[in-house]
Each structure stands twice: as structure tokens, then as C-alpha cells.
Tab-separated table of C-alpha atoms in Angstrom:
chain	number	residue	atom	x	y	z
A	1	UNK	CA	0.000	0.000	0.000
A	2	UNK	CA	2.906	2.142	0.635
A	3	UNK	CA	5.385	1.284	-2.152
A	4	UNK	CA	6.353	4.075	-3.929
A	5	UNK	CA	4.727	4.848	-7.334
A	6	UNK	CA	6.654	5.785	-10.695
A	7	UNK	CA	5.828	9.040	-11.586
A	8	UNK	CA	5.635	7.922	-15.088
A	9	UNK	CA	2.980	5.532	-14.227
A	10	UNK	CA	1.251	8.381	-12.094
A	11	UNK	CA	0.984	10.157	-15.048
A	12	UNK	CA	-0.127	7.225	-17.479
A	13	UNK	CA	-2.786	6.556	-15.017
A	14	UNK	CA	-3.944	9.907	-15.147
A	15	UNK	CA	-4.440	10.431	-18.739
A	16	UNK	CA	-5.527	7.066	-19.260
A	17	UNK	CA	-8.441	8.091	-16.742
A	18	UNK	CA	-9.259	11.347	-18.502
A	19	UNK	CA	-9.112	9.647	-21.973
A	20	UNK	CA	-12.112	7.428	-20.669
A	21	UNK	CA	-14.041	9.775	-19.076
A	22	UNK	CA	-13.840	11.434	-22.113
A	23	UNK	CA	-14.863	8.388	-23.990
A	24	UNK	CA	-17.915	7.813	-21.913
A	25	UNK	CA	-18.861	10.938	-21.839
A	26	UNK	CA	-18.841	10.627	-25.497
A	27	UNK	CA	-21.369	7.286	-25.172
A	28	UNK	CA	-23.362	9.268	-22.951
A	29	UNK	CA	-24.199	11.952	-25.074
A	30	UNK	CA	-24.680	9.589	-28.432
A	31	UNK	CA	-25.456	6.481	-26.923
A	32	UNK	CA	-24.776	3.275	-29.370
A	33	UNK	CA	-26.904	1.924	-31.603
A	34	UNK	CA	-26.899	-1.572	-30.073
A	35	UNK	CA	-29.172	-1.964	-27.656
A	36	UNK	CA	-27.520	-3.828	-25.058
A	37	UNK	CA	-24.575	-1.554	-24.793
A	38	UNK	CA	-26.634	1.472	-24.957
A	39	UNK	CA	-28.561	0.502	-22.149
A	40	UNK	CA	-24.992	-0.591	-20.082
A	41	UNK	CA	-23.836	2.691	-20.767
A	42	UNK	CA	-26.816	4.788	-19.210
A	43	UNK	CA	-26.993	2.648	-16.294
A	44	UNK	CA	-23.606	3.356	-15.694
A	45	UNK	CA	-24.233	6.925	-15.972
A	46	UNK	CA	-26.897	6.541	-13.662
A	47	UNK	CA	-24.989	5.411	-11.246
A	48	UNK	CA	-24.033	8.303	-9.669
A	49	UNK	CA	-27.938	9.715	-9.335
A	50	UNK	CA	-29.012	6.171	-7.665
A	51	UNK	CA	-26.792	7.054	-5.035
A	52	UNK	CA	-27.593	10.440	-4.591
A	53	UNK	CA	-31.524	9.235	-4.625
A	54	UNK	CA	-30.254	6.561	-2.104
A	55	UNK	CA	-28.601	8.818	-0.065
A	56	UNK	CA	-31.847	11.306	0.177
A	57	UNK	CA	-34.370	8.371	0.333
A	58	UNK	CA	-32.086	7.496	3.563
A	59	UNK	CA	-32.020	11.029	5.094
A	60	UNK	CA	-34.915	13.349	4.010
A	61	UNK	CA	-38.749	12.956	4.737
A	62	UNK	CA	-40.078	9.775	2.879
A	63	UNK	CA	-41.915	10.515	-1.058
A	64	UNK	CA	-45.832	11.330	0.086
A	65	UNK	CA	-45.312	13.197	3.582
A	66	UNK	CA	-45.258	16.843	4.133
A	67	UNK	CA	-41.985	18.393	4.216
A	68	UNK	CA	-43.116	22.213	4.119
A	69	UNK	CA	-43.640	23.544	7.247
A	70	UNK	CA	-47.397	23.866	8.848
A	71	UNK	CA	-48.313	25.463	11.857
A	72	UNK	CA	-50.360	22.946	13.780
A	73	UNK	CA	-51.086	19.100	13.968
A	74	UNK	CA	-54.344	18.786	13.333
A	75	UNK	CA	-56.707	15.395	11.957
A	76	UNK	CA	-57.176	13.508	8.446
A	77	UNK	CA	-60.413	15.242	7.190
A	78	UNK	CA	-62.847	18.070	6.609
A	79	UNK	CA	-63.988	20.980	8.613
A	80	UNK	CA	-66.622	22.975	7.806
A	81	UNK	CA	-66.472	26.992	9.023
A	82	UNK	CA	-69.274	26.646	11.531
A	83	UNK	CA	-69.812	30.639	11.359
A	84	UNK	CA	-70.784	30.232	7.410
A	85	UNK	CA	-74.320	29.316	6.209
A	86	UNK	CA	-73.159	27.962	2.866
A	87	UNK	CA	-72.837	23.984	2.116
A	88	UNK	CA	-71.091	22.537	-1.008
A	89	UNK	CA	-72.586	20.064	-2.620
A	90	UNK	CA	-69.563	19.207	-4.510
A	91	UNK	CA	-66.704	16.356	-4.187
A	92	UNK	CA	-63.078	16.365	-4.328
A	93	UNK	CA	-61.008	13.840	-5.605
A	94	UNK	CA	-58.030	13.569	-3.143
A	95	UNK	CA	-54.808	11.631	-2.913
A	96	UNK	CA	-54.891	9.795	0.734
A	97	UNK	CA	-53.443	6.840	2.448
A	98	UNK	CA	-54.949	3.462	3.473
A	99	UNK	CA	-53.457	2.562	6.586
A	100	UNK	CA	-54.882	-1.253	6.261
A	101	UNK	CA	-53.644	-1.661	2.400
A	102	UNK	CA	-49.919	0.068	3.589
A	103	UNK	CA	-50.265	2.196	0.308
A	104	UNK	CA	-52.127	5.399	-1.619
A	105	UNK	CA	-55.232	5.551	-2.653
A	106	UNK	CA	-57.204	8.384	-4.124
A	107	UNK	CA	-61.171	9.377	-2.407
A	108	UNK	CA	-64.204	10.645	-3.938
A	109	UNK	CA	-64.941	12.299	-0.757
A	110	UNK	CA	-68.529	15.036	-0.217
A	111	UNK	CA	-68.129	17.862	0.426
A	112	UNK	CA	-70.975	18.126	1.975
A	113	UNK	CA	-70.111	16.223	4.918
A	114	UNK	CA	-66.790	15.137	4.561
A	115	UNK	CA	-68.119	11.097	4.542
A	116	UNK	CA	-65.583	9.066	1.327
A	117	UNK	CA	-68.068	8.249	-1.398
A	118	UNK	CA	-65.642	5.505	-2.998
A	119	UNK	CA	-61.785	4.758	-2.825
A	120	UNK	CA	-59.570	3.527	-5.610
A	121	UNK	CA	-56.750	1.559	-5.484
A	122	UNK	CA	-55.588	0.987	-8.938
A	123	UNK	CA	-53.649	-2.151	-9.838
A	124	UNK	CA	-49.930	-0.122	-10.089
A	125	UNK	CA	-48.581	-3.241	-10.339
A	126	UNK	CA	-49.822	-4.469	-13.548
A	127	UNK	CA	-49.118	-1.108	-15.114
A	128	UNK	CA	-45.580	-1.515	-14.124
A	129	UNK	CA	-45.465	-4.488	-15.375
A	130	UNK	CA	-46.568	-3.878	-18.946
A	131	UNK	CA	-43.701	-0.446	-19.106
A	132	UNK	CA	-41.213	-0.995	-21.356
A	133	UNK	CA	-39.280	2.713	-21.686
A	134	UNK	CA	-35.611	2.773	-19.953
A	135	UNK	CA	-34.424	5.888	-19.013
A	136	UNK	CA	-31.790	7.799	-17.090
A	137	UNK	CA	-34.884	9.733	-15.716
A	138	UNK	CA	-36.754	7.372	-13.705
A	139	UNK	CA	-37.286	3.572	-13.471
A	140	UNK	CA	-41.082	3.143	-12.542
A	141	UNK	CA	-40.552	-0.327	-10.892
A	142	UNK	CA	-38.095	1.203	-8.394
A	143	UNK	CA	-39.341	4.397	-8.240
A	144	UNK	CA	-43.107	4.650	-8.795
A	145	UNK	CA	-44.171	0.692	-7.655
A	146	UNK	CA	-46.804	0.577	-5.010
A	147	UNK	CA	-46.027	1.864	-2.393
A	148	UNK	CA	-44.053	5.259	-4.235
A	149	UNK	CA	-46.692	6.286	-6.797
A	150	UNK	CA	-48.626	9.021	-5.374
A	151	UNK	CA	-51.331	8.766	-8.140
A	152	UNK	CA	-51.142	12.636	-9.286
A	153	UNK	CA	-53.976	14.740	-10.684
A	154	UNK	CA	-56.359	11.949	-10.543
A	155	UNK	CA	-59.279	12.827	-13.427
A	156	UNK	CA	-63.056	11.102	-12.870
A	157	UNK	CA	-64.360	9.521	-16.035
A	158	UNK	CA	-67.870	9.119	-17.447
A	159	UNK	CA	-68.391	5.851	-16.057
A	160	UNK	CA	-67.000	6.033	-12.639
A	161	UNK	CA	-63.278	5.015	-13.239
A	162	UNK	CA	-60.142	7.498	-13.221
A	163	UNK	CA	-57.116	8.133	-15.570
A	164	UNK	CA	-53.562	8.967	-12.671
A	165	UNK	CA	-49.850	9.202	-13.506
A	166	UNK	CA	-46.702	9.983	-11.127
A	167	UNK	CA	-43.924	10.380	-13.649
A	168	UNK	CA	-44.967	6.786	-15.059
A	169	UNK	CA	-47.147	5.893	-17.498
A	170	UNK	CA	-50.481	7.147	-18.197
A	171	UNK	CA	-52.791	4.806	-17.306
A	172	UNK	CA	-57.104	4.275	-17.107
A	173	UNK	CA	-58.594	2.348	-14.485
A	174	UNK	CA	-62.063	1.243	-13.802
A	175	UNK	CA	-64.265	2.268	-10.600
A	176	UNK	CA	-62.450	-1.088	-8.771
A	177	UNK	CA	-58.486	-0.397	-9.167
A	178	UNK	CA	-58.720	-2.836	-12.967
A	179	UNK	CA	-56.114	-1.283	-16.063
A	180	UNK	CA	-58.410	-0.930	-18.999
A	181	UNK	CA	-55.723	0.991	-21.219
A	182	UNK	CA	-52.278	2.430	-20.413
A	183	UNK	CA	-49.992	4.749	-22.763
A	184	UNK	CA	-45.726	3.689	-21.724
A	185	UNK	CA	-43.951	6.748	-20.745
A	186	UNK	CA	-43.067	8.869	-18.305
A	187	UNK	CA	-46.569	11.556	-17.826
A	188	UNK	CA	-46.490	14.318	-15.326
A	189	UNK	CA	-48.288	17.177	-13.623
A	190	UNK	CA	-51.728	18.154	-14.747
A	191	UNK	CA	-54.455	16.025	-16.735
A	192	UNK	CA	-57.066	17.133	-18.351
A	193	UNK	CA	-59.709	17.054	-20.578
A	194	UNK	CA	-60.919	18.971	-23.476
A	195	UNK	CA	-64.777	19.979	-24.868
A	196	UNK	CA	-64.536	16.901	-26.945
A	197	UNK	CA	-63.450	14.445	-24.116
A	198	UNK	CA	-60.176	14.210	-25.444
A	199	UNK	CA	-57.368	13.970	-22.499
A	200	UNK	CA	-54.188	16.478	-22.549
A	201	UNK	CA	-51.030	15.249	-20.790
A	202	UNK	CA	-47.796	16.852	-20.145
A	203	UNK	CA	-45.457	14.131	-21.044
A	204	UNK	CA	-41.506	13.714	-21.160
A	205	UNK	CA	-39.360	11.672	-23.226
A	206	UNK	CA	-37.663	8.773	-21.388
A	207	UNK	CA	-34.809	10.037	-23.595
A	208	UNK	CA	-33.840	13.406	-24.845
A	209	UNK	CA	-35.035	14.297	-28.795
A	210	UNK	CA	-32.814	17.769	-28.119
A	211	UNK	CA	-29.177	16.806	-29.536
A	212	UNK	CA	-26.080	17.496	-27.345
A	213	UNK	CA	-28.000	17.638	-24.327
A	214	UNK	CA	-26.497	15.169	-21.260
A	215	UNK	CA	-28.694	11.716	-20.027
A	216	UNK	CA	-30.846	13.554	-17.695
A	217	UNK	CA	-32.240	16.399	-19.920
A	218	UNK	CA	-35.841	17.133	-19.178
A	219	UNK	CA	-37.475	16.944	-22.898
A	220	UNK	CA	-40.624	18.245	-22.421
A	221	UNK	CA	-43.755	17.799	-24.568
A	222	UNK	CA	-47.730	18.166	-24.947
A	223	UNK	CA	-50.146	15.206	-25.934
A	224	UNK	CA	-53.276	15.289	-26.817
A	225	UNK	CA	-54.763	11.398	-25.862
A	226	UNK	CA	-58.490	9.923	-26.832
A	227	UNK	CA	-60.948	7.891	-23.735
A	228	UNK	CA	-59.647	5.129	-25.059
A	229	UNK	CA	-56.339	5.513	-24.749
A	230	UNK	CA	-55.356	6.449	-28.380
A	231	UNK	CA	-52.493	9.284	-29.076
A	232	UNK	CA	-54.176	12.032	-30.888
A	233	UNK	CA	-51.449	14.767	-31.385
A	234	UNK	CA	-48.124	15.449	-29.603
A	235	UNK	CA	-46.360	18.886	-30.036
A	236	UNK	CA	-42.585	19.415	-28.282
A	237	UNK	CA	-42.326	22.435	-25.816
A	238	UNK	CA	-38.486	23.205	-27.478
A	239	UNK	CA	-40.278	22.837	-31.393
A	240	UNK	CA	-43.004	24.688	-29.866
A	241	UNK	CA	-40.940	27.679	-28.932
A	242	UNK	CA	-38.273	27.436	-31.327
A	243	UNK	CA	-41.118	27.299	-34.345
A	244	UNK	CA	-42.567	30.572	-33.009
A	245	UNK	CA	-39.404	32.369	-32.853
A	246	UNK	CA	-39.127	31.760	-28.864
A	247	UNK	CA	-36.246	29.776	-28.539
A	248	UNK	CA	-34.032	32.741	-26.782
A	249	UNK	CA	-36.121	32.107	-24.122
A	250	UNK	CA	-34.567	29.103	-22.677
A	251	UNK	CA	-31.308	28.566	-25.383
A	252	UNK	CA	-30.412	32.022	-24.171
A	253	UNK	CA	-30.472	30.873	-20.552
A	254	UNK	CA	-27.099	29.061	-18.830
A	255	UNK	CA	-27.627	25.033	-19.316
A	256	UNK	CA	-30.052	22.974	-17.286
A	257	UNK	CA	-30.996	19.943	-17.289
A	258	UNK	CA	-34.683	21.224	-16.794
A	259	UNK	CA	-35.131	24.248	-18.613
A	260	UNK	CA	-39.058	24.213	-19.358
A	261	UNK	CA	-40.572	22.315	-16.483
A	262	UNK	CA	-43.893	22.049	-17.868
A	263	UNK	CA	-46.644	22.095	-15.507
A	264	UNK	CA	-49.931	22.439	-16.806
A	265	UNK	CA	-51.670	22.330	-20.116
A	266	UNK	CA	-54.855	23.838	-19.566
A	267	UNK	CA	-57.776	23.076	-22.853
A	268	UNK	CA	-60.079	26.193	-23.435
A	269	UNK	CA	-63.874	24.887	-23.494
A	270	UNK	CA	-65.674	27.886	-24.854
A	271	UNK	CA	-64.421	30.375	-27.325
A	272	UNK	CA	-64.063	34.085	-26.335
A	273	UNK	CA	-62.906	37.481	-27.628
A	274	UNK	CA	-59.385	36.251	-27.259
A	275	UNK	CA	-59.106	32.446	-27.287
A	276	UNK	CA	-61.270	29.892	-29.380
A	277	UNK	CA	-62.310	26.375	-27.991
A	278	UNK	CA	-59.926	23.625	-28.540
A	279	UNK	CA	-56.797	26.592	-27.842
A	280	UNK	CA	-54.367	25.864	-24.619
A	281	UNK	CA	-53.019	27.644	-21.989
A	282	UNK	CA	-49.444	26.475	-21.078
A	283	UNK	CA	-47.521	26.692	-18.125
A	284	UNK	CA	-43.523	26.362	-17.999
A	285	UNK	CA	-42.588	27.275	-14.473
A	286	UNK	CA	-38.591	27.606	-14.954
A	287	UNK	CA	-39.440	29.832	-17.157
A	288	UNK	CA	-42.558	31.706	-15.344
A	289	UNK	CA	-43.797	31.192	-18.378
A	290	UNK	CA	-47.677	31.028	-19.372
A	291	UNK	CA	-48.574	31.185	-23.275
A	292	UNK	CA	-51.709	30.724	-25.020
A	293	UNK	CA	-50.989	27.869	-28.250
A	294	UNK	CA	-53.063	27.173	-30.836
A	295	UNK	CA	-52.464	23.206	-31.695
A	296	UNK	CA	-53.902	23.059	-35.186
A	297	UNK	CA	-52.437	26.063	-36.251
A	298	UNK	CA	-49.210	25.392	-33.890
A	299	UNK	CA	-49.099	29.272	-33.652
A	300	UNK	CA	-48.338	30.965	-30.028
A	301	UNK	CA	-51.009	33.579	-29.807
A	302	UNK	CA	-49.795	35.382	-26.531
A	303	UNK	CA	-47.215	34.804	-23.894
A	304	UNK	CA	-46.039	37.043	-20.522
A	305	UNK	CA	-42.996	35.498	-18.164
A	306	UNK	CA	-42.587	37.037	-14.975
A	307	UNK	CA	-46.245	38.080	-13.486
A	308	UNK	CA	-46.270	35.315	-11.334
A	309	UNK	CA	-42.917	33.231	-10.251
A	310	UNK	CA	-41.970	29.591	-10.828
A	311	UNK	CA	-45.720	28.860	-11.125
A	312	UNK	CA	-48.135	26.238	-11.221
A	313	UNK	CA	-51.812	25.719	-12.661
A	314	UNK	CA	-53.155	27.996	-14.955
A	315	UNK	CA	-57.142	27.967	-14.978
A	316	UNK	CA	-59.562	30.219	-17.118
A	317	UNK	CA	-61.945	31.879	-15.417
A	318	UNK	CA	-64.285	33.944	-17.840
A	319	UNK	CA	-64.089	35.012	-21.390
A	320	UNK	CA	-61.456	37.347	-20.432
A	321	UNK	CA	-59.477	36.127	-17.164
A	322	UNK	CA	-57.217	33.423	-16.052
A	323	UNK	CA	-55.778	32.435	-13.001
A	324	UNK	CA	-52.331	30.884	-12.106
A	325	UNK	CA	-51.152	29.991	-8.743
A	326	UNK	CA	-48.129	31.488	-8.028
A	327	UNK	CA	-45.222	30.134	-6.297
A	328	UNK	CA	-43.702	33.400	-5.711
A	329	UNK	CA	-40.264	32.120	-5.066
A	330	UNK	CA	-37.302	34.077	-3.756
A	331	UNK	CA	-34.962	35.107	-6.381
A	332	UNK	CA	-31.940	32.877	-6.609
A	333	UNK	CA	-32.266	31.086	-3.781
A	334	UNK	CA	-30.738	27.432	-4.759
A	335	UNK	CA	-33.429	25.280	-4.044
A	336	UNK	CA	-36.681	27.037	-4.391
A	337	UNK	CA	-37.952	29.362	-1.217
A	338	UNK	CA	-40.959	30.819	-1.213
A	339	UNK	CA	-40.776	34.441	-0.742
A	340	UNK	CA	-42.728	35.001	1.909
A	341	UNK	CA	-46.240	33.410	0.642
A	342	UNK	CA	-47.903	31.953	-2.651
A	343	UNK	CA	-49.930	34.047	-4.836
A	344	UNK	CA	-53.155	33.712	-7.020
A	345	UNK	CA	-52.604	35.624	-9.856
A	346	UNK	CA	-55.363	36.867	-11.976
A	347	UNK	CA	-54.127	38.282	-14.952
A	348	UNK	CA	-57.292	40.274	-16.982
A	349	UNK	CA	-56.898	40.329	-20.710
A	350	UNK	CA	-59.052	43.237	-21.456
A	351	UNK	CA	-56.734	45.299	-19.245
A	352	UNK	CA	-53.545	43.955	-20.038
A	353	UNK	CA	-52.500	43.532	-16.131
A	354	UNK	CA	-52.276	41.352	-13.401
A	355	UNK	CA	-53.843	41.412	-9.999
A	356	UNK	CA	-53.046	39.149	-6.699
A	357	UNK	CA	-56.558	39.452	-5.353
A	358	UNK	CA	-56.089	36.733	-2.427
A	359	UNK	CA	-52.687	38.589	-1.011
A	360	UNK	CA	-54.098	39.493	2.369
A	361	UNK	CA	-55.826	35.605	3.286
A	362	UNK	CA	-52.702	33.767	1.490
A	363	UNK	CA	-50.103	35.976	4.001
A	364	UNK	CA	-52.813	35.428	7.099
A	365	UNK	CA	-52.827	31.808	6.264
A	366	UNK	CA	-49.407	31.389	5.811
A	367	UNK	CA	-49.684	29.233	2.265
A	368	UNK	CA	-46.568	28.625	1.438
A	369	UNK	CA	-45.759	25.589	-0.761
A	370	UNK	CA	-42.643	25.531	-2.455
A	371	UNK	CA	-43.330	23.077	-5.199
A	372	UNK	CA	-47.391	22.225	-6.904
A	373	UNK	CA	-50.204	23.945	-5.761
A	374	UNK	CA	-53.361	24.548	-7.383
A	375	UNK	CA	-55.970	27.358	-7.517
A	376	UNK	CA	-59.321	26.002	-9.207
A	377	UNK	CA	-61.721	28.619	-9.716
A	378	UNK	CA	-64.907	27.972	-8.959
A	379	UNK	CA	-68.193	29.356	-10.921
A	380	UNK	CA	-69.277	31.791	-7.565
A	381	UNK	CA	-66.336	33.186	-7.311
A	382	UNK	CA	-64.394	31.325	-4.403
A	383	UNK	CA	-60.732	29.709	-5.055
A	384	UNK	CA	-60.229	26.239	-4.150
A	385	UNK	CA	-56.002	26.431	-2.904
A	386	UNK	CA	-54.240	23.368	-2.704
A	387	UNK	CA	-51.077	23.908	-0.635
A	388	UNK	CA	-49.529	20.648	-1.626
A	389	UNK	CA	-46.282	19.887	0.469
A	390	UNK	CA	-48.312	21.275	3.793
A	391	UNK	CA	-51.467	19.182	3.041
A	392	UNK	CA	-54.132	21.196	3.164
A	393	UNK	CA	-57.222	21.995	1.091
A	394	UNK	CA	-59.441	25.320	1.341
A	395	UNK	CA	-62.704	26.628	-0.379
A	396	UNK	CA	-61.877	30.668	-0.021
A	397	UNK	CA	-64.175	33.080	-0.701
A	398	UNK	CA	-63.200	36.589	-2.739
A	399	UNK	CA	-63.667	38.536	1.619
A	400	UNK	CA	-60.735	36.125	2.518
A	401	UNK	CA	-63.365	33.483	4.747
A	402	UNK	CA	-62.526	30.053	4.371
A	403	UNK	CA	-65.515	28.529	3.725
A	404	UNK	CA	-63.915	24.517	4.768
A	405	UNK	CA	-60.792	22.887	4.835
A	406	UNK	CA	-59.460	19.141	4.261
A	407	UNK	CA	-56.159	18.202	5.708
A	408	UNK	CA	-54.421	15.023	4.468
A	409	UNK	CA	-52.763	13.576	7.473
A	410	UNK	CA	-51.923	9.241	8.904
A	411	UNK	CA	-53.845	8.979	12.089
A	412	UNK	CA	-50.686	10.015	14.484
A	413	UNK	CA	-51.583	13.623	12.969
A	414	UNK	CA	-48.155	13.381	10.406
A	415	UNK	CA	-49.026	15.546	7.524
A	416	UNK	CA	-48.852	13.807	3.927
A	417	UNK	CA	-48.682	15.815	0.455
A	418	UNK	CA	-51.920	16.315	-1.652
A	419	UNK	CA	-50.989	15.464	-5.407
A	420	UNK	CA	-53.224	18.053	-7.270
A	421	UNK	CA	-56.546	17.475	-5.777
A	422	UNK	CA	-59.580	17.820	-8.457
A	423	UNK	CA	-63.037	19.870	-7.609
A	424	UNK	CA	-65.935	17.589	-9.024
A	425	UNK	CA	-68.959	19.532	-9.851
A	426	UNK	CA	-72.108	17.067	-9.734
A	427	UNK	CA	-73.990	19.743	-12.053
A	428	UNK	CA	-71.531	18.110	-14.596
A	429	UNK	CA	-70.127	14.677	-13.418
A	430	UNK	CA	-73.174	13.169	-11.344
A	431	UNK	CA	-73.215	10.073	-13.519
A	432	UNK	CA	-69.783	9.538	-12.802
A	433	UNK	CA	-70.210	10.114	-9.383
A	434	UNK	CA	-73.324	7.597	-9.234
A	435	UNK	CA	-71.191	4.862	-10.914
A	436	UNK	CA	-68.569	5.518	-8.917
A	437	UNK	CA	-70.577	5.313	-5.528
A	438	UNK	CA	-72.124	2.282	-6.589
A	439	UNK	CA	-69.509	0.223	-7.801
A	440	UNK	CA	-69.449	-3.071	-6.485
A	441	UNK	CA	-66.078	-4.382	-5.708
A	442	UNK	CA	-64.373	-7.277	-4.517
């Protein structure tokens, strides 16, 4: 161990070592053709991001429990502002966890009086097993099996069943946990569906279209998906951008491996004095980006960065008003801090400005999530907030009273994350609410 070294051989070692790093490196950014070596080579490269995952998974707050502060423990459920006269007859569907099955579920639960109208606990498993994608990104069997996938942005069907994803496929299951249809690849954020009952995704490639980029590059792009699991249309954010002479806004930026971070892509129902049905609004939060895109035209009809930070959900509210929920994060900070509270930003078309009409309610309350977070306007004018890492759920009114609350908790009181929790208005989705309620499952 202590024999002295030739310095020739010092040096031989050391350029031999550089000369295949450089080598990989070369692999890594055009991987071989065969497949087998290909694959060898980005496992390799993932090496180094198992261990950091390892490392976290070991020393940081398990995937599914709150890690944002809160100010109080406080019960799995709903409360009801005793002072207010007004009941919702609507449902939410939630991300929660069974404590018998030792996994998550998601609840049709009333709002009316807080009682769980149906559970699902889709078979994760079998979609697992039928994913075939490898990538650098994420490996669903270790990181999304059952116990990991969080089931996010869960979206009630016509006949009772629900479509999820958690980076993982995209997947539709019936009102008793059974895979009717799933789509391989690696589907994030928000789901949604359009006037015609058409789905929109955000998806990512398993691996990178964008040349010269390294393994984990976050390729980013919109999909348009039928009931029955067909793919209708798919449009890249980078082609998007690039195509509408955009691109400076992230190729003009230093290099990330997650430059767009695509949050939401939002279908317009109705046409109005600025948008037409079938149009969408999308978000990219590392850009604060929101633009309005036209898919059969494949034109950009408006954009605006920067009136709301790092931000998540755009909704539309009227003919003439949409809403995002803000993140409002501190500038530079390394990791994402929220600067001071989150923000509902309203930003009026006719008017060409923004407003932050909840500011006083969001500081009192202290909402402060530093990733998600949804702000679903409702047709009287309240907010529904999602404050994701903290847990909690609140119907707001525009005077700043919280009308009820749902916090997602285990029964010792230990906060878990919501996962983009859905409003479900029974003036629109009773049937699936009936079949839903009345499915008969083993």
C-alpha cells in the first residue's frame, strides 16, 4: 500500500483516466446503436444519481409526507367553518393513504359532509409491469411501484373510473383499481380534458429528442390522448418555442438539465374574444412562463414570463381572465424558497395587467408551498387552494373566509402531500359520481 509509485505511471494513469471519461462521456451523449450496450452505458451513468436518490431516500422525509412547514397538527379530514351558512354540494377527488392496504389511494370524498363516497386503489402493479421505456430519468418499478406512486392529478371519467400518472405511465382504471388501457412513458403534472373528451397530458421523453444535451435532460412535450387511450397529437415544448421564434427564451439561458418544467396544459372549453375552444393555456414554471398555443395552427397567440414566479396551474376563469397559482419564489435562492407566501394571480386580458386578489388571506394563512399547488376557480367566485407539500385543502371566498378545509394527514396527525386534488362539480359529473358510488367491488 505504501510502495512508492513511478511518476511515469502516475501520469499514465492519469491520462488514461481522462481519456475514458472522455470516452464515456462521449457514449453518454450519443449512446450506441446496439441496444444492449446502450442501455450498459446509461446505467452506468446513472450510477451516480441512484446514489444520490439513495442517499436522500435514507435522510430526508419519505416521497408522500409533508416536508413544508405547517403550523399545527391537526386530523385527516374536513372541517366545515361553523360561522358560514353555505354547504357545497360538490366532491373532491383527493390523494390519501390506506393505513390497512400500507399504500395510496385516491377518495371521492362530499363535500358536503366530509363522509368518502368511494376509494380507488388501482392495480400499479400491472401497469408496471406492462412499461417498457428505460431511461436515465426514472425507473417506474423502483421508483413509482406501489407503495411510491402518489397517483397525481387523478381525473373522474364518465363511467366512474379514473385516468392517474406519477412520472410513469399514463394509465385508465375502472371504478375497482382494474387497467383498462395504459400509454408507456413517463406523464407528469396536470391532466385534463378537453370539450370533446379528449385527455391532454404533459409528457416527457424517457430520452432526450434535443441533440447534445447530457442523459438527464428534461425533454418536455404536450399530448393530446383519446378515452380510449389512443395518441391524438403530440407537439414538443423546445419545437413549440423554437417554431414561433421563442427559442431565446430558454437557449439564451445558462444550461439545465430542466429548462421548461412544464406544468400544466390547460384546454379552453368555450371560445371568447381572445381564445377559441380547442386553444391551450401552457404553463412552464422555470421559465414563469404562461402562453396561449393554438395546436392546429401550432401558432403561439400570446405569452407574458414574470407576473407570477416559478408557477403552477393555470385555470380560465371567464371570457377574459385566467388564473395561475403562483409560487412566488425568492430570487436565486438554490433550491426554491418561497418568498414570503404563494400568490393567485389573476391576470385580466381586457386590461392587459395582473392582480393578486387573495394577497391578504394567502399571508394570514401562511400558504406557502414551495413546489405544486393549485388554484381552481370555482363558478361563484371562491378559489379552491391546494397547498400541496403542507397538506391542506381550502374553499376561499373573494372577503378572505374560508368557507372549509381538508387536511391530508396518517392517524398520528403526520401531515402527507396532496398530489393536485380535483373539484368535481355534480352539475356536470353526477353520472360519474353515481357509478362511482355504486360500484361493487371485490
Amino acid at each position: 500500500m505504501f510502495r512508492p509509485v513511478p511518476l511515469w505511471l502516475l501520469l499514465l494513469s492519469l491520462v488514461m483516466g481522462i481519456v475514458v471519461m472522455i470516452g464515456f462521456g462521449g457514449l453518454v451523449l450519443h449512446p450506441p446503436r446496439q441496444k444492449l450496450l446502450q442501455e450498459s452505458t446509461l446505467w452506468l451513468a446513472n450510477v451516480p444519481l441512484v446514489l444520490k436518490k439513495t442517499v436522500k431516500s435514507i435522510t430526508k422525509t419519505p416521497r408522500g409526507y409533508a416536508h413544508a412547514s405547517y403550523d399545527e397538527d391537526l386530523p385527516e379530514g374536513l372541517w366545515r367553518n361553523p360561522d358560514q351558512p353555505f354547504v357545497d354540494d360538490g366532491y373532491v377527488l383527493v390523494r390519501a393513504f390506506d393505513e390497512n392496504l400500507k399504500r395510496s389511494v385516491v377518495r371521492l370524498i362530499s363535500l358536503r359532509d366530509g363522509a368518502v363516497v368511494h376509494q380507488y386503489a388501482p392495480d400499479i402493479r400491472t401497469m408496471n409491469s406492462r412499461s417498457t421505456f428505460v431511461s436515465p430519468l426514472i425507473d417506474v418499478r423502483r421508483d413509482r411501484d406501489v407503495r411510491r406512486n402518489l397517483m397525481m392529478h387523478p381525473l373522474l371519467m364518465p363511467d366512474g373510473g379514473i385516468v392517474i400518472h406519477d412520472s410513469s405511465p399514463l394509465a385508465r382504471f375502472d371504478a375497482c383499481g382494474h387497467m383498462e388501457w395504459m400509454i408507456d412513458g413517463i406523464f407528469h403534472h396536470s391532466l385534463e380534458r378537453d370539450g370533446d373528451g379528449n385527455l391532454w397530458a404533459a409528457f416527457r421523453y424517457p430520452k432526450a429528442k434535443v441533440p447534445d444535451v447530457g442523459p438527464l435532460f428534461e425533454d418536455e412535450s404536450i399530448m393530446k390522448v383519446s378515452p380510449d387511450g389512443k395518441i391524438l397529437h403530440e407537439a414538443r415544448i423546445a419545437d413549440i418555442l423554437d417554431s414561433n421564434q421563442l427559442g431565446w427564451l430558454w437557449r439564451g439561458r445558462p444550461y439545465t438539465d430542466d429548462p421548461f418544467h412544464l406544468n400544466d396544459v390547460q384546454p379552453v372549453l368555450k371560445s371568447g374574444p381572445y381564445w377559441q375552444a380547442g386553444d391551450l393555456f401552457i404553463s412552464q414554471r422555470n421559465l414563469s412562463l404562461v402562453m396561449l398555443y393554438r395546436p392546429s395552427t401550432g401558432k403561439v397567440l400570446w405569452w407574458k414570463a414574470n407576473f407570477s414566479h416559478m408557477q403552477h396551474d393555470v385555470s380560465i376563469i371567464d371570457d377574459h381572465r385566467i388564473a395561475v397559482f403562483d409560487n412566488n419564489w425568492r430570487v436565486a435562492a438554490p433550491e426554491g424558497a418561497v418568498d414570503g407566501f404563494n400568490r393567485v394571480a389573476v391576470y385580466d386580458f381586457a386590461t392587459d395587467s395582473a392582480s393578486y386578489p387573495l394577497d391578504d388571506v394567502m399571508k394570514k394563512l401562511r400558504v406557502h408551498t414551495r413546489a405544486q399547488g393549485r388554484a381552481t376557480p370555482l363558478p361563484n367566485g371562491d378559489f379552491m387552494i391546494e397547498e400541496t407539500e403542507a397538506g391542506r385543502l381550502m374553499r376561499i371566498a373573494p372577503d378572505g373566509t374560508v368557507r372549509w378545509r381538508y387536511i391530508a394527514a396518517t392517524p398520528s396527525m403526520r401531515r402527507l402531500e396532496l398530489r393536485w386534488s380535483r373539484y368535481v362539480d355534480p352539475a356536470s359529473n353526477q353520472e360519474a359520481i353515481t357509478l362511482a358510488k355504486d360500484a361493487q367491488c371485490n
